[in-house]
Every structure is written in structure tokens, then in C-alpha cells.
XYZ file of C-alpha atoms in Angstrom:
554
model
C 78.567 71.717 138.146
C 76.852 75.226 138.345
C 74.153 73.763 139.659
C 75.786 72.435 142.470
C 77.266 75.737 143.250
C 73.862 77.467 143.106
C 71.935 75.305 145.135
C 74.866 76.226 148.060
C 74.036 79.584 147.451
C 70.465 79.808 147.254
C 70.994 77.960 150.520
C 72.955 80.526 152.210
C 70.844 83.098 150.673
C 67.441 81.677 152.617
C 69.489 81.150 155.927
C 70.817 84.716 155.822
C 66.987 85.703 155.350
C 65.459 83.910 157.886
C 68.066 84.984 160.165
C 67.009 89.047 159.298
C 70.989 89.530 157.831
C 69.320 89.876 154.357
C 65.950 92.225 153.591
C 65.584 90.834 149.642
C 62.329 88.742 149.362
C 63.540 86.319 146.546
C 66.771 85.225 145.331
C 67.605 87.244 142.007
C 68.821 85.712 138.697
C 72.797 85.669 139.201
C 75.843 84.428 137.112
C 78.150 81.343 137.681
C 81.031 81.314 135.677
C 84.102 79.100 135.273
C 87.255 80.798 135.844
C 89.283 81.715 133.389
C 92.644 81.396 135.816
C 92.341 78.245 138.356
C 94.339 80.490 140.745
C 91.297 82.137 141.530
C 89.220 79.175 142.196
C 87.380 76.936 139.811
C 83.891 78.663 140.038
C 82.875 82.412 140.706
C 79.538 83.749 141.589
C 78.292 87.785 141.317
C 75.259 87.015 143.731
C 77.009 89.560 146.453
C 76.971 92.337 143.708
C 73.774 92.002 142.407
C 72.087 91.797 145.942
C 73.984 95.068 146.653
C 71.324 97.707 145.341
C 68.568 95.725 147.308
C 70.180 95.312 150.573
C 71.804 98.535 150.094
C 75.268 97.841 151.102
C 78.840 97.038 149.870
C 78.814 93.973 147.884
C 81.901 92.347 149.712
C 79.662 92.906 153.123
C 77.065 90.925 151.567
C 79.475 88.059 150.488
C 81.035 87.859 153.538
C 77.424 87.476 155.123
C 76.669 84.697 152.393
C 79.404 82.830 153.397
C 78.748 82.384 156.934
C 75.796 80.950 155.636
C 76.894 78.289 153.154
C 76.226 74.795 154.047
C 79.487 72.746 154.589
C 80.584 70.010 152.332
C 83.631 68.240 151.700
C 83.331 69.066 147.834
C 84.200 72.484 148.623
C 87.999 73.004 149.497
C 87.481 76.755 149.937
C 85.684 80.197 149.439
C 86.588 83.402 149.030
C 85.881 87.200 148.154
C 87.570 88.801 145.237
C 87.784 92.133 143.596
C 84.283 93.974 144.257
C 82.259 90.945 145.730
C 82.686 88.255 143.459
C 82.524 84.784 145.685
C 85.253 82.062 144.425
C 84.903 78.382 144.733
C 87.925 76.383 144.665
C 86.183 72.936 144.957
C 87.930 69.906 146.272
C 89.459 66.801 144.325
C 86.745 64.495 145.522
C 84.363 66.811 143.740
C 86.093 66.327 140.434
C 86.138 62.262 141.233
C 82.893 62.480 141.400
C 82.018 64.377 138.417
C 84.434 61.805 136.338
C 82.490 58.950 137.719
C 79.323 60.618 136.595
C 80.371 61.209 132.866
C 81.162 57.295 132.998
C 77.859 56.281 134.100
C 76.076 58.379 132.202
C 78.324 57.488 128.783
C 77.012 58.724 125.546
C 74.309 60.631 127.474
C 76.647 62.755 129.464
C 76.570 66.169 127.915
C 72.784 65.603 127.081
C 71.171 67.681 129.571
C 67.156 67.406 130.343
C 65.419 70.901 129.431
C 63.184 72.600 132.110
C 60.622 72.419 129.294
C 60.942 70.660 125.907
C 60.187 73.082 122.975
C 59.096 71.993 119.517
C 61.577 74.395 117.759
C 61.669 74.750 113.841
C 65.345 75.337 112.462
C 64.975 76.311 108.613
C 68.453 77.000 106.895
C 70.017 77.096 103.681
C 66.981 77.283 101.489
C 69.156 78.285 98.396
C 67.486 79.199 95.727
C 67.418 76.577 93.301
C 69.625 78.298 90.398
C 72.995 76.683 90.621
C 75.005 74.534 92.707
C 75.606 75.561 96.460
C 78.550 77.759 96.620
C 80.999 78.038 99.652
C 79.046 81.035 101.359
C 75.676 78.200 101.023
C 78.060 75.892 102.740
C 78.492 77.784 105.992
C 74.900 78.373 106.304
C 74.017 74.670 105.819
C 76.701 73.594 108.411
C 75.647 76.551 111.008
C 71.735 75.604 110.696
C 72.588 71.826 111.014
C 74.718 72.178 113.837
C 72.314 74.286 115.791
C 69.648 72.017 114.852
C 71.839 69.366 116.311
C 72.744 70.981 119.595
C 69.008 71.749 120.250
C 68.076 67.948 119.841
C 71.114 67.247 122.316
C 69.455 69.814 124.727
C 66.401 67.733 124.712
C 64.110 69.607 122.384
C 61.822 68.292 119.211
C 63.739 69.796 116.065
C 62.458 70.175 112.477
C 64.548 70.986 110.121
C 63.025 72.800 107.255
C 64.263 74.049 103.564
C 62.130 76.701 102.044
C 62.076 76.016 98.595
C 61.823 79.193 96.564
C 60.915 78.157 93.089
C 58.815 81.269 92.321
C 59.967 84.799 91.371
C 62.058 86.498 88.988
C 64.800 84.701 89.282
C 63.355 81.152 88.726
C 61.874 83.124 85.006
C 65.688 83.980 84.329
C 67.015 80.511 85.285
C 64.418 79.498 82.487
C 65.226 81.602 79.834
C 69.272 81.038 80.324
C 68.300 77.344 79.697
C 66.593 78.136 76.697
C 69.179 80.300 75.451
C 71.617 77.691 75.702
C 69.190 74.927 74.373
C 68.636 76.994 71.265
C 72.877 77.527 70.758
C 72.894 73.376 71.595
C 70.619 72.963 68.255
C 72.549 75.411 66.459
C 69.581 78.157 66.216
C 69.509 81.840 66.696
C 69.347 82.757 70.622
C 69.469 85.900 72.632
C 71.101 85.228 76.094
C 69.168 87.515 78.875
C 71.063 90.148 79.989
C 71.060 88.987 83.351
C 71.142 85.446 82.938
C 73.314 82.529 84.805
C 76.567 81.514 83.030
C 77.992 78.611 84.075
C 78.697 74.822 82.310
C 75.721 73.853 84.478
C 73.392 75.427 82.525
C 74.662 74.077 79.055
C 74.323 70.504 80.751
C 70.666 71.345 81.752
C 70.218 72.504 77.986
C 71.844 69.384 76.558
C 70.047 66.894 78.703
C 66.901 68.851 77.615
C 67.780 68.345 74.023
C 68.683 65.088 74.321
C 65.379 64.084 75.561
C 62.927 66.554 73.446
C 65.097 67.198 70.541
C 63.718 70.269 68.827
C 60.112 69.840 69.801
C 60.651 72.773 72.330
C 62.552 75.034 69.765
C 59.463 77.028 69.036
C 59.028 77.824 72.669
C 57.750 81.327 73.382
C 59.122 81.521 76.639
C 60.948 80.160 79.809
C 57.963 77.691 81.189
C 58.845 74.799 79.492
C 62.310 74.960 80.485
C 62.130 76.046 84.146
C 61.002 72.540 85.869
C 63.610 70.887 84.235
C 66.286 73.235 85.592
C 64.820 72.810 89.130
C 64.908 69.244 89.446
C 68.387 69.295 87.740
C 69.761 71.676 90.188
C 67.917 70.501 93.079
C 69.254 67.143 92.781
C 72.707 68.198 92.542
C 71.785 70.172 95.733
C 70.727 67.129 97.648
C 73.450 65.259 96.531
C 75.916 67.663 97.943
C 73.984 68.014 101.148
C 74.117 64.239 101.337
C 78.020 64.364 101.190
C 77.872 67.380 104.052
C 75.844 64.896 106.403
C 72.773 67.408 106.291
C 69.177 66.256 105.707
C 65.871 68.057 106.191
C 62.347 66.850 107.430
C 60.268 69.248 105.364
C 60.873 70.825 102.209
C 58.502 73.645 101.882
C 57.513 75.074 98.359
C 57.069 78.672 97.889
C 54.493 77.950 95.187
C 52.316 76.272 97.411
C 51.736 79.765 99.101
C 50.313 81.085 95.641
C 48.502 78.322 95.318
C 46.297 78.536 98.511
C 45.591 82.056 98.621
C 47.906 82.712 101.342
C 49.537 85.583 100.077
C 46.355 87.058 99.055
C 45.046 86.688 102.869
C 48.284 88.246 104.419
C 47.909 91.321 101.502
C 44.400 91.662 102.291
C 44.801 91.735 106.097
C 47.556 93.669 106.275
C 45.390 96.148 104.369
C 42.635 95.699 106.750
C 44.932 96.412 109.587
C 45.862 99.257 108.043
C 49.425 99.005 107.030
C 49.171 98.752 103.498
C 48.783 102.176 101.134
C 49.234 102.597 97.507
C 51.617 104.635 95.900
C 52.788 105.452 92.451
C 50.828 102.397 91.179
C 52.452 99.913 93.712
C 51.179 98.785 97.408
C 53.310 99.622 99.979
C 54.112 98.155 103.702
C 53.753 100.960 106.096
C 57.085 99.560 108.169
C 57.837 103.189 109.778
C 54.522 102.571 111.841
C 55.958 99.435 112.961
C 59.435 100.541 114.356
C 61.303 100.806 110.991
C 62.988 103.529 109.556
C 61.497 103.272 106.077
C 58.210 102.258 104.148
C 58.993 99.121 101.556
C 56.765 98.531 98.641
C 54.948 94.908 98.842
C 53.344 94.753 95.683
C 55.083 96.237 92.301
C 53.267 98.139 90.229
C 53.446 95.243 87.663
C 51.253 93.478 90.260
C 54.098 91.308 91.361
C 54.467 90.693 95.053
C 57.884 91.857 96.338
C 59.805 89.275 98.296
C 58.567 90.451 101.480
C 55.111 89.510 101.085
C 55.732 85.501 100.347
C 57.977 85.799 103.240
C 55.683 87.041 106.064
C 53.190 84.614 104.576
C 55.774 81.859 104.983
C 56.266 83.086 108.718
C 52.544 83.217 109.532
C 52.357 79.475 107.975
C 55.349 78.739 110.232
C 54.100 80.294 113.330
C 50.733 78.613 112.554
C 52.222 75.085 113.076
C 52.631 75.572 116.497
C 56.536 75.845 116.873
C 57.926 77.304 120.319
C 60.967 79.012 118.646
C 61.343 79.653 114.931
C 65.168 79.729 113.986
C 66.136 81.247 110.291
C 69.493 81.123 109.500
C 70.180 84.049 106.926
C 73.289 85.603 105.581
C 74.090 89.416 106.488
C 72.476 90.620 102.773
C 69.049 89.751 104.487
C 69.413 91.647 107.747
C 66.797 94.213 106.707
C 64.549 91.239 105.102
C 64.389 89.798 108.185
C 63.238 92.524 110.380
C 60.764 93.644 107.928
C 59.333 90.444 108.378
C 58.997 90.348 111.969
C 57.342 93.854 111.491
C 55.248 92.318 109.111
C 53.818 89.745 111.774
C 53.346 92.279 114.340
C 50.802 93.935 111.917
C 48.802 91.005 111.515
C 48.705 90.675 115.371
C 51.369 87.828 115.561
C 54.010 87.021 118.111
C 57.169 87.648 116.094
C 59.384 87.151 119.325
C 59.279 83.479 118.671
C 60.619 84.303 115.498
C 65.151 83.899 116.051
C 66.983 85.290 113.119
C 70.943 84.244 113.324
C 72.838 86.469 110.942
C 76.240 84.778 109.699
C 78.908 86.783 107.636
C 80.387 85.464 104.526
C 83.240 83.208 103.834
C 86.201 84.177 101.843
C 88.482 81.702 100.431
C 92.356 81.581 100.651
C 94.769 79.995 98.227
C 98.509 80.563 99.033
C 97.609 83.604 101.179
C 95.670 84.835 98.157
C 92.124 85.811 97.743
C 90.121 83.561 95.776
C 87.882 85.818 93.517
C 84.239 84.668 93.161
C 80.927 85.970 91.478
C 77.781 83.992 91.790
C 76.246 85.681 88.378
C 79.032 85.042 86.112
C 79.714 81.443 87.435
C 83.121 82.491 88.891
C 83.442 80.694 92.362
C 83.947 77.514 94.185
C 81.285 75.091 94.723
C 80.549 73.667 98.353
C 81.373 70.209 96.588
C 84.478 71.506 94.998
C 85.527 72.335 98.340
C 84.576 68.977 99.993
C 86.437 66.939 97.496
C 89.315 69.067 97.872
C 89.736 69.036 101.976
C 87.107 66.817 102.987
C 83.623 67.230 104.764
C 85.204 66.871 108.293
C 87.308 69.632 107.472
C 85.196 72.172 106.044
C 82.035 71.579 108.780
C 84.636 72.074 111.449
C 86.647 75.166 110.287
C 83.271 77.081 109.265
C 82.397 76.622 112.927
C 85.796 77.825 114.195
C 84.354 81.527 114.197
C 81.192 83.183 115.769
C 78.410 83.083 113.111
C 78.206 86.965 113.000
C 82.001 87.642 111.984
C 83.845 87.297 108.823
C 85.215 83.706 108.099
C 88.287 83.387 105.920
C 88.749 79.804 105.125
C 92.603 78.528 104.480
C 92.697 76.140 101.966
C 96.298 75.375 102.614
C 95.859 75.110 106.455
C 93.051 73.173 105.503
C 94.569 70.318 103.448
C 97.278 69.877 106.400
C 97.516 66.712 108.014
C 99.362 68.107 110.934
C 98.461 69.444 114.073
C 98.407 73.027 112.704
C 95.112 72.059 111.286
C 92.190 72.701 113.945
C 90.116 69.537 113.234
C 93.000 67.431 112.778
C 94.255 68.204 116.012
C 91.083 67.425 117.761
C 90.523 64.435 115.779
C 94.159 62.895 116.587
C 93.347 63.532 120.518
C 90.566 60.929 120.027
C 92.502 58.411 117.663
C 95.487 58.785 120.166
C 93.316 57.698 123.064
C 92.078 54.961 121.029
C 95.778 53.704 120.418
C 95.885 54.084 124.227
C 93.292 51.377 124.596
C 94.452 49.345 122.024
C 97.632 49.302 123.686
C 96.343 48.566 127.171
C 94.422 45.759 125.606
C 97.337 44.110 123.946
C 99.159 44.185 127.213
C 96.085 42.218 128.964
C 94.485 45.141 130.265
C 91.155 46.030 129.665
C 89.469 49.149 130.437
C 87.286 48.801 133.361
C 83.384 49.739 132.884
C 81.013 50.348 134.972
C 81.122 52.482 138.200
C 84.807 52.306 139.209
C 85.731 52.184 143.284
C 85.979 55.333 144.376
C 89.586 54.843 145.499
C 90.969 54.051 142.567
C 89.704 57.497 140.807
C 91.595 58.830 143.733
C 94.621 58.078 142.345
C 94.230 60.907 140.110
C 95.815 63.654 141.999
C 98.249 65.824 139.435
C 97.150 69.308 138.803
C 96.894 68.326 135.254
C 94.705 65.683 135.760
C 91.945 67.327 137.568
C 92.376 69.930 135.061
C 91.058 67.651 132.675
C 88.212 66.380 134.854
C 87.542 69.981 135.462
C 87.121 70.699 131.821
C 85.154 67.210 131.234
C 82.690 68.475 133.746
C 81.823 71.531 131.616
C 80.524 69.669 128.971
C 76.917 69.277 130.227
C 76.668 73.170 130.982
C 78.735 74.294 127.630
C 76.043 72.185 125.399
C 72.892 73.817 127.410
C 74.463 77.215 127.090
C 75.761 76.900 123.269
C 72.100 75.258 122.630
C 70.273 78.354 124.578
C 72.625 81.006 122.782
C 72.345 79.115 119.623
C 76.482 78.868 119.187
C 77.863 75.998 118.058
C 80.978 77.739 117.326
C 81.110 77.357 121.378
C 81.500 73.575 120.904
C 84.574 74.123 118.764
C 86.455 76.298 120.854
C 85.573 73.573 124.003
C 87.012 70.728 121.840
C 90.193 72.871 121.159
C 90.901 73.371 124.864
C 89.912 70.201 125.667
C 92.086 68.479 122.980
C 94.842 70.834 124.023
C 94.512 69.618 127.528
C 94.967 65.881 126.805
C 97.981 66.600 124.515
C 99.860 68.609 127.108
C 99.043 65.973 129.430
C 100.387 62.786 127.257
C 103.422 64.546 125.906
C 104.816 64.696 129.642
C 106.919 61.373 129.772
C 105.734 61.122 133.842
C 102.269 60.936 133.032
C 102.169 57.296 131.016
C 98.664 55.950 131.463
C 99.729 52.254 130.603
C 101.935 51.489 133.300
C 103.147 48.618 135.822
C 101.129 50.244 138.304
C 97.603 48.826 137.428
C 95.594 50.483 139.537
C 96.787 53.883 138.369
C 96.492 52.675 135.017
C 92.918 51.722 135.158
C 92.183 55.251 136.819
C 94.094 57.085 133.747
C 92.331 54.982 131.422
C 89.119 56.128 132.892
C 90.428 59.663 132.304
C 91.553 59.577 129.051
C 88.198 57.367 127.998
C 86.429 60.514 129.607
C 87.988 62.374 127.137
C 87.595 60.302 124.155
C 83.836 59.960 125.152
C 83.342 63.787 125.339
C 85.344 64.526 122.313
C 83.245 61.784 120.336
C 80.066 63.717 121.547
C 81.520 67.290 120.820
C 82.326 66.293 117.178
C 79.149 64.618 116.867
C 77.146 67.929 117.548
C 79.486 69.562 115.119
C 78.491 66.470 112.134
C 82.652 65.482 112.418
C 83.316 62.255 112.557
C 85.808 60.877 115.540
C 88.163 58.596 114.252
C 89.885 55.446 115.793
C 92.924 55.549 113.760
C 94.842 58.636 111.917
């Protein structure tokens, strides 16, 4: 849709330039946007405003020049100049009928654009430490990352989903110590629970399982080491089961410990020091981030000799860049903003291209029940697990509601709303549109009317002349651009907003008595079946991008 307007403007620009009416040598980058008010046309462009500086003339004069040179097209009903110089295009009904025909012809491939250049992209997300069950906060990360990966695949790119398995460092030692204490407790032996240990029944369950397998054989163990591997396996098995329930899978599980074993961390530290960005102070080694554009230097190796988290993270990202990805997407919570900036700075210090690393920072989730905040604390094991949330409201609801806000805005998850099976529930509202249309098709078939497949005669689509019918086709036509733009911006919430708007347009159309789809007018019936069939097809495609089911019945 936008390509069509771009081609018209490009031709007008070249003709005006050839005629000496424009002096700018090359067509500049321009915006083409869907208008918010159909009264102002269907699409608007800022080309005249963009050219104003290089032309040294008022934008409205330039707009008039461009209009004179626009090629004639039966698909354009009118062109006008609005405001300071925006070019507004009103497209003819024939243009929209062609878009509906295109959507039908492409089927499931509609909304799957071909990129100018196919990229190899890694999306690293979730990467929850195996220290406990996945929480609601982890859930937002997981859904966001998986939906970004789905969008990028739909946009034609090669995508690798990766989970960074963080099984090294102090947190894992504390996990092992926590299980050891509960193991001794289970055996009725003296124990001291670590001050900052992990609470929760899952620790007791792991300890009981160890006791069942080993009896008292580990009672004399002096530290966490015999307990940590067992705890890791048990917790990660629980994480994997939850992810399967959420329809989320990974192509690669990268083990942090491998960076220690293959010497990557030592080499990165040595290279940073050789580049002049590491110095010694107070028995520790510091990364000179102030020389890399950040406000403060940070410890990279503690006085104890243990690497701070920045060092393995830099080594991990060096490894990722070395695997030839055109783009690396890191999905991170808001508490990792500084860390992400430090890692990118570390990559610059190593002479690597940190612009290939892009962070998606999401804000946290709070749960509301009966209008009251559900208090949570991971360390004290006072939280709602992701598995519990899915069990209470379902996978589709969890995934959809997690994507009803921009990633960088706080999300309030209303449990009471989530459990409603009514039009108030956003996911139900969209899914019900799909189910309603499926029911319309079944009704038509029961009356001996089979929706036509393949390319419909153009005169039949031309029966769709009502404003609300053309408005629905207009929304359908937006879908390919929407997918491409949401993928480029890494913003799956745009799909959610689009689906809610499309569902609203359909429900409004369907609820008007005069818009009966199946009627005695067989030609009009086939045209309207094509229209609602296009809506059903796009809703199913959009829901798939979000990892949400498109039910035939509700």
C-alpha cells in the first residue's frame, strides 16, 4: 500500500526535476503514513516538507508542483494538500478491491514481506538463572522475546532463539548451599541455612529427592558442590516444562560455564588490559568505562579474584558476534539497563561493532486481584509462578495480555479481567471475531453456499461499496506494512493493537442488521464471504505472530 504511493511520488519527483521545477538531485527519505481520520484521505506523505529546505521554497508550493507531475491512476480518487504541506491521497474503491483480491490470492503468505536483505538474527531472551521456577516477570521476557523472533521470521529473516544458561557464579553456590541445608534438615541432622538462601518448597522437594536417591551418603559433604548440579537439573526441567506450555522453544542453550572452560574470559580480560582499558585499584581490576563514554568505571574482577558479571557477559557477546549474526537482540529487564550499556562499551574497547547488538528493555509486571496489588518477593519465595498464572487464566490470555503494552512501559496484569470470557477481555475480543467468522462460513455451507476460492471475479468484489466494508479492506491492506514495520522496530505490541482495531471494525460491521453476510443475493454473499474470510485469515496470522491460538468455536 505504501509502496504504491512511494512509486507515484518518486515518478512525480523525477518528472519535476527533469522539467527544472525541482533542483534537489535525489529523492530524500520520506514518510508515508496511514491517516488517523479517513476524512483526510487514506495515506499522507511529508515529501513536500522534507524538500522545503533543499528547495528553499514553502512546502505547499512544492506540494502543488508534485501534484502537477503525479502520474494518472484509476486507483487514486483525489489528492489534496493539508496543513503546512502534507500530501493526502484518497484511494479509489478499485484500489481496495485489488488489495482484497491480493490478500485472498496470497493466503497465509499475506503479511509475510520479502526483505530487501535477509539477515541472520539472534534473539537471546529469558535466560533465567536456574535458581527457581519462572515468575510472572520472567514470563513477560519470554513472551516478548518469542514474539520478536516470530515477527522477524515473518519478515523473512533467519532467526536463532538462544537461552544463556547462567550456571556459574555466586547465585549457583547459594542455590547449592540452600539445597544442602534442606537436605540435612530432611535427614534430621543439624544445619545452618544460608543468610541469603533460596526459600520455597521447591528447595525442599529437591532436597527430598536427593535424600531418596543418596540417603545419608552426602551428609558429610563440606560445601554446595554435590548439591548444585542436581538442583540445576531439577529446576531447569521445571523451566523447560513451563516454556513448552507457553509454546516457546529455543534453538541454542549456551552454557556460561563454557566461557570459563575454553579460556574466553581470560582472553577477554587480557585483551581489554592490552587495549588500555583495565587498571588495578584496591586489589581489584577495573574496567575504564569512563573512557568509553559511560559515567563511571566498574570492577571487572573482584579483589577475591572472582569475575564480576560484566566480564563473562562481554565474553559471551564477543562469542555471539563471532558467530556471524547481522543483528543480536537482547531482551532484558529494566534492572539490566546499565549492565547492557557496560557490555556494549566492553565490545567497543575490544574493537568490535557494538551497533550489531540491540537491547530491548522491558518494564516489570504487577498482578492485580480484585483491584489489589499481589505482593511478590522472589528471594522469600513469595511470588506467583508463571506456571500458576497459566494454570489460572490460560496460555493464550497470558501471551496476549503481556503484549498489550509497549515493552518499555509498566504492565498491570488484571487477573479478574484475564479470567473473563466476555468482550471485555482483549484476547477473547479478538479470538471471538475469528470464531464468529468461522461460524458464518459454517452457516453458509449449511445453506449450500461454499465460499469461493482462488481469484474472485473483479465485478463480484465491486459489490463491496459500503464505507464500513471499504474501511475493513483498508485495515486488511495495512497488515503487510504493519508486520514489516513491527519487525524492524522489534515491537510486537503493534500487532496486538492492530488486531484489536481489526476485530473492532469487524464486530461493528457484523452487528449492523443490514450487513448480513449470508443472504438471498448470492453474488453479494460471496463478496461478503471474501471480505470476512480476509479478516479471519489476517486475525489468524496476527495471533500466530503473538503465539496465540485462533479458535474456530468459542
